[in-house]
Coordinates of C-alpha atoms and ligand atoms in Angstrom, one line a residue:
M1 CA 0.0 0.0 0.0
P2 CA 1.0 3.6 -0.3
D3 CA 4.4 4.4 1.1
K4 CA 5.2 7.2 3.6
G5 CA 5.7 9.9 0.9
H6 CA 2.3 9.3 -0.5
Q7 CA 0.4 9.0 2.7
G8 CA -3.3 9.6 2.2
L9 CA -3.2 8.7 -1.5
T10 CA -4.8 5.5 -2.7
L11 CA -2.8 3.2 -4.9
W12 CA -4.5 4.3 -8.1
E13 CA -3.7 7.9 -7.3
L14 CA 0.0 7.2 -7.3
P15 CA 2.2 8.2 -10.2
G16 CA 2.5 5.3 -12.7
S17 CA -1.1 4.1 -12.1
I18 CA -3.1 3.5 -15.3
V19 CA -6.7 3.7 -14.3
S20 CA -9.3 4.7 -16.7
E21 CA -11.8 7.4 -15.8
A22 CA -14.6 4.9 -16.1
Q23 CA -12.9 2.4 -13.7
W24 CA -12.2 5.2 -11.3
R25 CA -15.8 6.5 -11.4
A26 CA -17.2 3.1 -10.6
H27 CA -14.9 2.7 -7.7
R28 CA -15.0 6.2 -6.2
A29 CA -18.4 5.9 -4.6
Q30 CA -17.2 2.8 -2.7
L31 CA -14.2 4.6 -1.4
Q32 CA -16.1 7.7 -0.4
A33 CA -18.4 5.5 1.6
H34 CA -15.3 4.0 3.3
E35 CA -16.4 0.5 2.4
V36 CA -14.4 -2.6 2.2
F37 CA -13.5 -3.6 -1.4
H38 CA -12.2 -6.7 -3.0
D39 CA -10.2 -7.4 -6.2
F40 CA -10.1 -4.0 -7.8
E41 CA -8.1 -4.7 -10.9
M42 CA -5.8 -2.0 -12.3
Q43 CA -2.6 -1.5 -14.2
R44 CA 0.6 0.1 -12.9
L45 CA 3.9 0.8 -14.5
G46 CA 6.5 -1.6 -13.0
A47 CA 10.1 -0.7 -12.1
D48 CA 11.2 -1.6 -15.6
G49 CA 8.6 0.6 -17.2
E50 CA 6.4 -2.3 -18.3
P51 CA 2.8 -2.3 -17.2
V52 CA 1.9 -4.7 -14.4
W53 CA -1.6 -5.8 -13.5
V54 CA -2.4 -5.7 -9.9
S55 CA -5.5 -6.7 -8.0
V56 CA -6.1 -4.7 -4.9
S57 CA -8.4 -5.4 -1.9
G58 CA -8.7 -3.0 1.0
E59 CA -10.4 -2.2 4.2
P60 CA -10.8 1.2 5.9
I61 CA -8.9 2.0 9.1
F62 CA -10.6 4.0 11.8
D63 CA -9.0 5.5 14.9
G64 CA -10.2 5.2 18.4
E65 CA -12.9 7.7 17.9
G66 CA -14.2 6.0 14.8
R67 CA -12.6 8.6 12.5
F68 CA -11.5 7.3 9.1
T69 CA -7.7 7.5 8.7
G70 CA -7.1 5.6 5.5
Y71 CA -7.1 2.2 3.9
R72 CA -5.1 -0.9 4.7
G73 CA -4.8 -3.3 1.9
L74 CA -3.2 -5.9 -0.2
A75 CA -2.1 -5.8 -3.8
R76 CA -1.4 -8.9 -5.8
N77 CA 0.4 -9.1 -9.0
I78 CA -2.0 -10.7 -11.5
T79 CA -0.1 -10.0 -14.8
E80 CA 0.3 -13.6 -15.6
R81 CA -3.4 -14.3 -15.2
K82 CA -4.3 -11.3 -17.3
R83 CA -2.0 -12.5 -20.0
A84 CA -3.6 -15.9 -20.0
E85 CA -7.0 -14.3 -20.2
A86 CA -6.0 -12.3 -23.2
E87 CA -4.6 -15.4 -24.8
I88 CA -7.9 -17.2 -24.3
Q89 CA -9.7 -14.3 -25.8
R90 CA -7.5 -14.3 -28.8
L91 CA -7.9 -18.0 -29.3
A92 CA -11.7 -17.8 -28.9
F93 CA -12.2 -14.9 -31.3
F94 CA -9.3 -14.9 -33.7
D95 CA -8.0 -17.4 -36.3
E96 CA -4.6 -18.8 -35.3
L97 CA -3.2 -18.9 -38.8
T98 CA -4.0 -15.4 -40.1
G99 CA -4.8 -13.5 -36.9
L100 CA -8.1 -12.4 -38.5
P101 CA -11.4 -12.6 -36.6
N102 CA -12.9 -16.1 -36.6
R103 CA -16.5 -17.1 -37.3
R104 CA -17.7 -16.3 -33.8
L105 CA -16.3 -12.8 -33.8
L106 CA -17.6 -12.3 -37.4
L107 CA -21.1 -13.2 -36.4
E108 CA -21.0 -10.9 -33.5
R109 CA -19.7 -8.0 -35.6
L110 CA -22.2 -8.8 -38.3
E111 CA -25.0 -8.4 -35.9
R112 CA -23.6 -5.1 -34.7
A113 CA -23.1 -3.9 -38.3
A114 CA -26.6 -4.8 -39.2
A115 CA -28.0 -2.9 -36.2
A116 CA -25.8 0.1 -37.0
C117 CA -27.1 0.1 -40.6
E118 CA -30.6 0.1 -39.4
R119 CA -30.0 3.1 -37.1
S120 CA -28.1 5.1 -39.7
A121 CA -30.3 4.0 -42.7
C122 CA -27.4 2.9 -44.8
H123 CA -26.5 -0.4 -46.4
G124 CA -24.0 -3.0 -45.6
A125 CA -22.6 -5.9 -47.7
L126 CA -21.3 -9.3 -46.8
L127 CA -18.7 -10.7 -49.1
F128 CA -18.1 -14.5 -49.0
L129 CA -15.0 -15.6 -50.8
D130 CA -13.5 -19.0 -51.4
L131 CA -10.2 -19.7 -53.1
D132 CA -10.7 -21.8 -56.3
N133 CA -8.9 -25.2 -56.3
F134 CA -7.1 -24.4 -53.1
K135 CA -7.0 -28.1 -52.4
N136 CA -4.6 -28.5 -55.3
V137 CA -2.1 -26.1 -53.7
N138 CA -2.2 -28.1 -50.5
D139 CA -2.0 -31.4 -52.3
T140 CA 0.8 -30.5 -54.7
L141 CA 2.9 -28.1 -52.6
G142 CA 2.1 -29.3 -49.1
H143 CA 0.2 -27.8 -46.2
E144 CA 2.9 -25.4 -45.1
S145 CA 2.8 -23.7 -48.5
G146 CA -1.0 -23.7 -48.3
D147 CA -0.8 -21.9 -45.0
H148 CA 1.5 -19.3 -46.4
L149 CA -0.8 -18.7 -49.3
L150 CA -3.8 -18.3 -46.9
Q151 CA -1.9 -15.8 -44.8
Q152 CA -1.0 -13.7 -47.8
A153 CA -4.5 -13.9 -49.2
G154 CA -5.9 -12.7 -45.8
R155 CA -3.5 -9.7 -45.8
R156 CA -4.5 -8.8 -49.4
V157 CA -8.2 -8.9 -48.6
A158 CA -7.6 -6.7 -45.5
D159 CA -5.7 -4.2 -47.7
C160 CA -8.6 -3.9 -50.0
V161 CA -11.0 -2.6 -47.3
R162 CA -11.2 0.2 -44.8
S163 CA -9.8 -0.4 -41.4
T164 CA -13.4 -0.1 -40.0
D165 CA -14.5 -3.0 -42.1
T166 CA -14.1 -6.6 -40.9
V167 CA -12.2 -9.3 -42.7
A168 CA -12.6 -12.7 -41.1
R169 CA -11.5 -16.2 -41.9
L170 CA -14.1 -18.8 -41.5
G171 CA -11.7 -21.7 -41.8
G172 CA -10.2 -23.6 -44.7
D173 CA -9.9 -21.3 -47.7
E174 CA -13.0 -19.2 -46.8
F175 CA -12.8 -15.5 -46.0
V176 CA -15.7 -13.1 -45.2
V177 CA -15.7 -9.4 -45.4
I178 CA -18.3 -7.0 -43.8
L179 CA -18.6 -3.7 -45.5
Q180 CA -20.4 -1.0 -43.6
G181 CA -21.6 2.5 -44.2
L182 CA -22.6 1.9 -47.8
H183 CA -25.1 4.2 -49.7
A184 CA -28.6 4.5 -48.5
R185 CA -30.0 3.5 -51.9
E186 CA -29.6 -0.1 -52.6
A187 CA -28.5 0.2 -56.2
E188 CA -25.7 2.5 -55.3
A189 CA -24.7 0.5 -52.3
A190 CA -24.5 -2.6 -54.6
V191 CA -22.2 -0.7 -56.9
E192 CA -20.0 0.3 -54.0
A193 CA -19.8 -3.4 -52.9
E194 CA -19.1 -4.5 -56.4
L195 CA -16.2 -2.1 -56.6
V196 CA -14.6 -3.6 -53.5
A197 CA -15.3 -7.1 -54.7
Q198 CA -13.6 -6.3 -58.0
K199 CA -10.6 -4.9 -56.2
I200 CA -10.4 -8.1 -54.1
L201 CA -10.7 -10.2 -57.3
R202 CA -7.9 -8.2 -58.9
E203 CA -5.6 -8.4 -55.9
L204 CA -6.1 -12.2 -55.3
N205 CA -5.4 -12.8 -59.0
Q206 CA -1.8 -11.6 -58.5
P207 CA 0.7 -14.4 -58.3
Y208 CA 1.8 -15.4 -54.7
D209 CA 5.3 -15.9 -53.6
V210 CA 5.1 -19.0 -51.6
Q211 CA 8.4 -20.0 -50.1
G212 CA 10.2 -18.9 -53.2
S213 CA 7.9 -20.3 -55.8
E214 CA 5.3 -18.4 -57.8
V215 CA 1.8 -19.7 -57.2
H216 CA -1.4 -18.7 -58.9
S217 CA -4.8 -18.8 -57.3
T218 CA -8.1 -17.2 -57.9
P219 CA -11.2 -16.6 -55.7
S220 CA -14.9 -16.9 -56.2
L221 CA -17.0 -14.3 -54.5
G222 CA -20.6 -14.1 -53.3
I223 CA -22.2 -10.9 -52.1
A224 CA -25.3 -10.4 -49.9
M225 CA -26.5 -6.9 -49.2
F226 CA -28.1 -6.0 -45.8
R227 CA -29.8 -3.0 -44.3
S228 CA -31.3 -4.2 -41.0
A229 CA -31.0 -6.9 -38.4
Q230 CA -33.3 -9.0 -40.7
P231 CA -32.4 -11.6 -41.8
P232 CA -30.2 -12.7 -38.9
A233 CA -26.5 -12.9 -39.3
Q234 CA -26.4 -16.7 -39.7
E235 CA -28.8 -16.5 -42.6
L236 CA -27.0 -13.6 -44.2
L237 CA -23.9 -15.7 -44.2
Q238 CA -25.8 -18.5 -45.9
R239 CA -27.0 -16.1 -48.6
A240 CA -23.5 -14.9 -49.3
D241 CA -22.3 -18.5 -49.4
L242 CA -25.0 -19.4 -51.9
A243 CA -24.0 -16.5 -54.1
M244 CA -20.4 -17.7 -53.9
Y245 CA -21.4 -21.2 -55.1
Q246 CA -23.2 -19.5 -57.9
A247 CA -20.0 -17.7 -58.8
K248 CA -18.2 -21.1 -58.8
A249 CA -20.9 -22.5 -61.0
Q250 CA -20.3 -19.6 -63.4
G251 CA -16.8 -20.8 -64.0
R252 CA -15.0 -19.4 -60.9
N253 CA -12.7 -16.4 -60.5
T254 CA -15.8 -14.2 -60.6
M255 CA -18.4 -12.7 -58.3
C256 CA -22.1 -13.1 -57.9
F257 CA -24.9 -11.2 -56.0
F258 CA -27.4 -13.2 -53.9
D259 CA -30.9 -13.3 -55.4
P260 CA -34.0 -15.0 -54.0
A261 CA -34.1 -17.5 -56.8
M262 CA -31.0 -19.0 -55.4
Q263 CA -32.7 -19.4 -52.1
A264 CA -35.6 -21.2 -53.7
S265 CA -33.3 -23.7 -55.4
A266 CA -31.3 -24.1 -52.2
S267 CA -34.5 -24.9 -50.3
A268 CA -35.5 -27.4 -52.9
R269 CA -32.1 -29.0 -52.6
S270 CA -32.3 -29.2 -48.9
A271 CA -35.8 -30.7 -49.1
L272 CA -34.4 -33.3 -51.5
E273 CA -31.6 -34.0 -49.2
A274 CA -33.9 -34.7 -46.4
D275 CA -36.0 -36.9 -48.7
I276 CA -33.0 -38.9 -49.8
R277 CA -32.0 -39.4 -46.2
Q278 CA -35.4 -40.7 -45.4
G279 CA -35.4 -42.9 -48.5
L280 CA -32.2 -44.5 -47.4
Q281 CA -33.7 -45.3 -44.0
R282 CA -36.8 -46.7 -45.6
R283 CA -34.8 -48.7 -48.1
E284 CA -36.6 -47.1 -51.1
F285 CA -33.5 -47.5 -53.3
L286 CA -33.3 -50.5 -55.5
L287 CA -31.3 -51.8 -58.4
H288 CA -32.2 -52.3 -62.0
Y289 CA -30.0 -54.4 -64.2
Q290 CA -29.0 -53.8 -67.8
P291 CA -27.4 -56.7 -69.7
V292 CA -24.0 -56.6 -71.2
V293 CA -23.8 -59.0 -74.1
D294 CA -21.1 -60.6 -76.3
V295 CA -21.0 -60.8 -80.2
H296 CA -23.6 -63.6 -80.1
G297 CA -26.0 -61.7 -77.9
T298 CA -25.2 -64.0 -75.0
V299 CA -25.5 -62.2 -71.6
L300 CA -22.2 -61.9 -69.8
G301 CA -23.5 -60.0 -66.9
A302 CA -25.2 -56.7 -66.1
E303 CA -24.6 -53.2 -64.9
A304 CA -26.5 -52.3 -61.8
L305 CA -28.2 -48.9 -62.0
V306 CA -29.8 -47.5 -58.9
R307 CA -33.5 -46.4 -58.9
W308 CA -35.5 -44.7 -56.3
E309 CA -39.0 -46.0 -55.8
H310 CA -40.4 -42.9 -54.3
P311 CA -43.7 -43.2 -52.4
Q312 CA -45.1 -40.0 -54.0
R313 CA -43.0 -39.4 -57.1
G314 CA -42.9 -42.9 -58.4
M315 CA -39.7 -44.2 -60.0
V316 CA -36.9 -41.6 -59.8
Y317 CA -33.7 -41.9 -61.9
P318 CA -30.1 -41.3 -60.8
G319 CA -29.9 -38.1 -62.8
D320 CA -32.2 -36.5 -60.2
F321 CA -30.4 -37.5 -57.0
I322 CA -26.9 -38.8 -57.5
A323 CA -25.2 -35.4 -57.8
L324 CA -26.9 -34.2 -54.6
A325 CA -26.1 -37.4 -52.8
E326 CA -22.5 -36.9 -53.8
H327 CA -22.5 -33.3 -52.7
T328 CA -24.0 -34.1 -49.3
G329 CA -22.0 -37.2 -48.6
L330 CA -25.1 -39.3 -48.5
I331 CA -23.6 -41.2 -51.4
L332 CA -21.6 -43.1 -48.9
Q333 CA -24.7 -44.7 -47.4
L334 CA -26.3 -45.1 -50.8
G335 CA -23.2 -46.7 -52.3
R336 CA -23.1 -49.2 -49.4
Q337 CA -26.7 -50.2 -50.0
V338 CA -26.0 -50.6 -53.7
L339 CA -22.9 -52.7 -53.1
Q340 CA -24.8 -54.8 -50.6
A341 CA -27.8 -55.4 -53.0
A342 CA -25.5 -56.2 -55.9
C343 CA -23.6 -58.8 -53.9
E344 CA -26.8 -60.4 -52.7
Q345 CA -28.0 -60.6 -56.3
L346 CA -24.7 -62.3 -57.3
V347 CA -25.3 -64.9 -54.5
R348 CA -28.9 -65.5 -55.7
W349 CA -27.6 -66.1 -59.3
S350 CA -24.9 -68.4 -58.1
T351 CA -27.5 -71.1 -57.6
E352 CA -28.9 -70.9 -61.1
P353 CA -26.8 -72.8 -63.7
T354 CA -27.5 -70.4 -66.5
R355 CA -26.7 -67.3 -64.5
Q356 CA -24.0 -68.3 -62.1
A357 CA -21.2 -66.9 -64.2
W358 CA -22.7 -63.5 -64.7
T359 CA -20.9 -60.5 -63.4
I360 CA -22.4 -57.3 -61.9
A361 CA -20.9 -53.9 -62.4
I362 CA -21.7 -51.2 -60.0
N363 CA -21.0 -47.4 -60.4
V364 CA -18.7 -45.9 -57.8
S365 CA -18.6 -42.2 -57.0
T366 CA -15.5 -40.2 -56.4
R367 CA -16.5 -39.5 -52.8
E368 CA -17.0 -43.2 -52.1
F369 CA -13.8 -44.3 -53.7
R370 CA -11.7 -41.7 -51.9
H371 CA -13.0 -42.7 -48.5
P372 CA -10.1 -44.2 -46.6
D373 CA -12.2 -47.2 -45.6
Y374 CA -13.5 -47.9 -49.0
V375 CA -11.4 -51.0 -49.7
Q376 CA -12.2 -52.6 -46.4
E377 CA -15.8 -51.9 -46.8
V378 CA -16.0 -53.6 -50.2
L379 CA -14.1 -56.6 -48.8
D380 CA -16.4 -56.7 -45.7
V381 CA -19.6 -56.8 -47.8
L382 CA -18.1 -59.5 -50.1
R383 CA -17.3 -61.6 -47.1
Q384 CA -20.6 -61.1 -45.3
T385 CA -22.7 -61.9 -48.4
G386 CA -20.5 -64.6 -49.7
A387 CA -20.4 -63.2 -53.2
D388 CA -17.5 -64.1 -55.4
P389 CA -15.2 -61.1 -55.8
H390 CA -14.3 -62.2 -59.4
Q391 CA -17.9 -61.5 -60.4
L392 CA -18.0 -58.0 -59.1
K393 CA -16.8 -55.1 -61.3
L394 CA -16.4 -51.5 -60.1
E395 CA -17.0 -48.8 -62.6
L396 CA -14.9 -45.8 -62.0
T397 CA -14.7 -42.5 -63.9
E398 CA -11.6 -40.8 -65.1
S399 CA -12.1 -37.7 -63.0
L400 CA -12.2 -40.0 -60.0
L401 CA -8.8 -41.3 -60.6
L402 CA -7.2 -38.1 -61.8
H403 CA -7.4 -36.5 -58.4
D404 CA -5.0 -38.7 -56.6
V405 CA -3.6 -41.3 -59.0
E406 CA -1.3 -43.0 -56.5
D407 CA -4.0 -43.5 -53.9
G408 CA -6.4 -44.7 -56.6
I409 CA -3.8 -47.3 -57.8
T410 CA -3.1 -48.5 -54.3
K411 CA -6.8 -49.1 -53.7
M412 CA -7.4 -50.8 -57.0
Q413 CA -4.5 -53.1 -56.5
A414 CA -5.7 -54.1 -53.0
L415 CA -9.2 -55.0 -54.3
R416 CA -7.8 -56.6 -57.4
A417 CA -5.7 -58.9 -55.3
Q418 CA -9.0 -60.3 -54.0
G419 CA -10.4 -60.7 -57.5
V420 CA -12.5 -57.6 -57.9
G421 CA -12.5 -56.2 -61.5
F422 CA -12.3 -52.5 -62.6
S423 CA -13.9 -50.8 -65.5
L424 CA -13.4 -47.2 -66.7
D425 CA -16.8 -45.7 -67.3
D426 CA -17.8 -43.0 -69.8
F427 CA -14.4 -43.3 -71.4
G428 CA -13.4 -40.5 -73.7
T429 CA -15.2 -37.7 -71.8
G430 CA -12.5 -37.1 -69.3
Y431 CA -8.9 -36.0 -69.5
S432 CA -7.6 -39.5 -70.4
S433 CA -3.9 -39.3 -70.7
L434 CA -2.3 -42.4 -72.0
S435 CA 0.6 -42.3 -69.6
Y436 CA -1.6 -42.6 -66.6
L437 CA -4.1 -45.0 -68.2
K438 CA -1.2 -47.5 -68.7
R439 CA -0.5 -47.5 -65.0
L440 CA -4.1 -48.2 -63.8
P441 CA -4.8 -51.8 -63.0
L442 CA -8.0 -51.9 -65.2
D443 CA -9.9 -54.7 -66.9
Q444 CA -12.2 -52.8 -69.1
L445 CA -13.0 -49.5 -70.8
K446 CA -16.5 -48.4 -71.5
I447 CA -17.0 -46.2 -74.6
D448 CA -19.2 -43.4 -73.5
Q449 CA -22.7 -43.5 -75.0
G450 CA -22.2 -40.0 -76.3
F451 CA -19.8 -41.3 -78.9
V452 CA -21.9 -44.4 -79.7
R453 CA -25.1 -42.3 -80.3
D454 CA -23.7 -40.6 -83.5
V455 CA -21.2 -43.2 -84.4
L456 CA -22.8 -43.6 -87.9
T457 CA -23.3 -40.0 -88.6
D458 CA -20.5 -38.1 -87.0
P459 CA -17.1 -39.0 -88.3
N460 CA -15.5 -37.4 -85.3
D461 CA -17.4 -39.6 -82.9
A462 CA -16.7 -42.6 -85.1
A463 CA -13.0 -41.8 -85.0
I464 CA -13.1 -41.5 -81.2
A465 CA -15.0 -44.8 -80.8
C466 CA -12.5 -46.6 -83.0
T467 CA -9.5 -45.1 -81.2
V468 CA -10.9 -46.2 -77.8
I469 CA -11.3 -49.8 -79.2
T470 CA -7.7 -49.8 -80.5
L471 CA -6.4 -48.3 -77.4
A472 CA -8.2 -50.9 -75.2
H473 CA -6.8 -53.7 -77.3
S474 CA -3.2 -52.3 -77.2
L475 CA -3.5 -52.1 -73.4
G476 CA -4.9 -55.6 -73.2
L477 CA -8.3 -54.4 -71.9
E478 CA -11.8 -55.4 -72.7
V479 CA -14.0 -52.8 -74.3
V480 CA -17.7 -52.3 -73.9
A481 CA -19.8 -50.0 -76.0
E482 CA -22.5 -48.3 -74.0
G483 CA -25.8 -47.0 -75.3
V484 CA -26.1 -49.2 -78.3
E485 CA -29.6 -48.7 -79.7
S486 CA -29.5 -49.9 -83.3
Q487 CA -28.2 -52.8 -85.3
G488 CA -26.3 -50.3 -87.5
Q489 CA -24.3 -49.1 -84.4
R490 CA -23.7 -52.6 -83.3
K491 CA -22.4 -53.7 -86.7
F492 CA -20.1 -50.7 -87.0
L493 CA -18.6 -51.2 -83.6
L494 CA -18.3 -55.0 -84.2
R495 CA -16.5 -54.4 -87.5
N496 CA -14.1 -52.1 -85.7
G497 CA -13.2 -54.7 -83.1
C498 CA -15.7 -54.1 -80.2
Q499 CA -17.0 -57.4 -78.8
R500 CA -19.1 -56.3 -75.8
F501 CA -22.2 -54.2 -75.9
Q502 CA -24.7 -52.6 -73.7
G503 CA -27.8 -50.6 -74.7
Y504 CA -31.5 -50.5 -75.4
L505 CA -30.9 -52.8 -78.4
F506 CA -30.2 -55.6 -76.0
G507 CA -32.4 -54.6 -73.1
R508 CA -33.3 -51.7 -70.9
P509 CA -32.4 -51.6 -67.3
G510 CA -35.0 -53.6 -65.3
P511 CA -35.6 -55.8 -62.3
A512 CA -33.2 -58.8 -61.9
E513 CA -35.9 -61.3 -62.5
L514 CA -36.6 -60.0 -66.0
L515 CA -33.0 -60.4 -67.2
A516 CA -33.1 -63.0 -70.0
V517 CA -30.2 -65.3 -70.7
H518 CA -30.0 -64.5 -74.3
R519 CA -30.9 -61.3 -76.2
Ligands
C2E601 P1 -23.7 -44.8 -66.6 O1 -22.9 -45.6 -65.6 O2 -23.0 -44.3 -67.7 O3 -24.9 -45.7 -66.9 C1 -25.5 -45.8 -68.2 C2 -26.7 -44.9 -68.3 O4 -27.1 -45.0 -69.7 C3 -27.9 -45.4 -67.5 O5 -28.6 -44.3 -67.1 C4 -28.6 -46.3 -68.5 O6 -30.0 -46.4 -68.2 C5 -28.5 -45.4 -69.7 N1 -28.6 -46.3 -71.0 C6 -28.3 -47.6 -71.1 N2 -28.5 -47.9 -72.4 C7 -28.9 -46.9 -73.1 C8 -29.2 -46.6 -74.4 O7 -29.2 -47.5 -75.3 N3 -29.6 -45.4 -74.8 C9 -29.6 -44.4 -73.9 N4 -29.9 -43.2 -74.3 N5 -29.3 -44.5 -72.6 C10 -28.9 -45.8 -72.2 P2 -29.2 -44.1 -65.7 O8 -29.7 -45.4 -65.1 O9 -30.1 -43.0 -65.7 O10 -27.9 -43.7 -64.9 C11 -27.2 -42.6 -65.1 C12 -25.9 -42.5 -64.4 O11 -26.1 -42.4 -63.0 C13 -25.0 -43.7 -64.7 O12 -24.4 -43.5 -65.9 C14 -24.1 -43.6 -63.5 O13 -23.1 -42.7 -63.7 C15 -25.0 -43.0 -62.4 N6 -25.4 -44.1 -61.5 C16 -26.4 -45.0 -61.7 N7 -26.5 -45.9 -60.7 C17 -25.5 -45.5 -59.8 C18 -25.1 -46.0 -58.5 O14 -25.6 -47.0 -58.0 N8 -24.1 -45.3 -57.9 C19 -23.5 -44.2 -58.5 N9 -22.6 -43.6 -57.8 N10 -23.9 -43.7 -59.7 C20 -24.9 -44.4 -60.3
MG602 MG1 -21.8 -47.0 -65.4
MG603 MG1 -21.4 -44.8 -68.7

């Protein structure tokens, strides 16, 4: 407590005390009333000139006549605790990597910004940006480089806005900007927001220097305008996010404003998602089988194609739900049901002499195949059902393998070692590079039906179909023509060396029981 020279002064009146007027005001009444006080926290300059936090408790001293003579008290150094508190604050509200506000602080500030706009009758804008193909940077250059790029991107965005605006990182490669104090008229406010968005686009299009190498990256940007506390912050964020996805759909490296039509299609998507989820639970998905035949029309096996027997909508085809199932991850559950059903079908056929040699091909989505447990899962289902792995074929697409070729090859080899076969579906529509095709442990190529359709009329398609057949032969692979609808197409393909066919000419996809032995 106060030393002799400062008798009569309280600690916070000593030179070197850093007590704000607000703190002092709150405390003064207590002192004037000569009350006991506990844990009054304040800063002082320490001997080395650094601020020190102290917590002071005191009790009044009265002389024999009950006259107040001063305070007796205890001061504790709480600098360490204060430092820890500040650190916890930082961790709770700021992103470790970039030092920018995190989602929690963003939402808080967004609420405040919206309320401020409402009071001052101006507009605000929420910009949601996501780096295009950022995963590639991480995958090819490593996470450390990815981190460097994110830090630089964060700084660039912050440099594009006023210091009163907020730039936050939501996580991953997603950043959000809150612009405040935009024009009162919406059209003009939108122009202002667009100018900032353009500036951000321009800045993020500049090459990055990542640990000595030049890296190019682009962002996609979604903008949602606001002028009041409605809609709530969380929903506003979803709007900007939706607009960002629209920008991605428009080819990336661009911006897009939110409009209510997006909301409508997003609601439709989430309704469908819930519907698929329920359909999976109620086992509404079933398989139809389409025959694959040889040159004599003898059935060699079938491709399993999933159908949704919807209680209200009737039969729903994969074009209406596979993409969303992939996007939401529900494909993992759906794929498991498909695999299970196909294996059970193989077991059923294994007791029929005319059908026991048939193979079943199932379609595998990128998301399923990339799952770390995929190989084990397939092997488990094979074992549980007792299906012969040699009669199961997995149809993969080129894009699926492109992403991480090494991982793909490892998984294929592991399954192949147990007898499972592999087919490359829709061949010719992807980025097929010969060099990587040679390395894949495949059994079969399927010529995409897009080429088969016009094989008799479009010389270009005919040339592609023939090249695929030649290519398959030179790699020692089987080749199947998909979507064969006419005898003319069949003959042309046959003449050019194709010996396996699938298409309406031989049979439409249908229930397993309807699959005839010969077409
Ligand atoms: P895909 O694997 O290329 O399957 C061939 C598609 O062509 C099927 O459409 C089939 O009904 C159709 N098709 C067969 N023959 C002909 C023909 O002669 N002419 C014409 N115009 N079309 C023919 P579907 O059943 O609508 O399936 C579409 C796509 O959905 C499939 O293309 C496949 O990529 C995907 N898919 C189907 N089932 C599954 C599944 O269980 N899992 C996953 N991940 N995808 C699936
Ligand atoms: Mg297929
Ligand atoms: Mg196909």
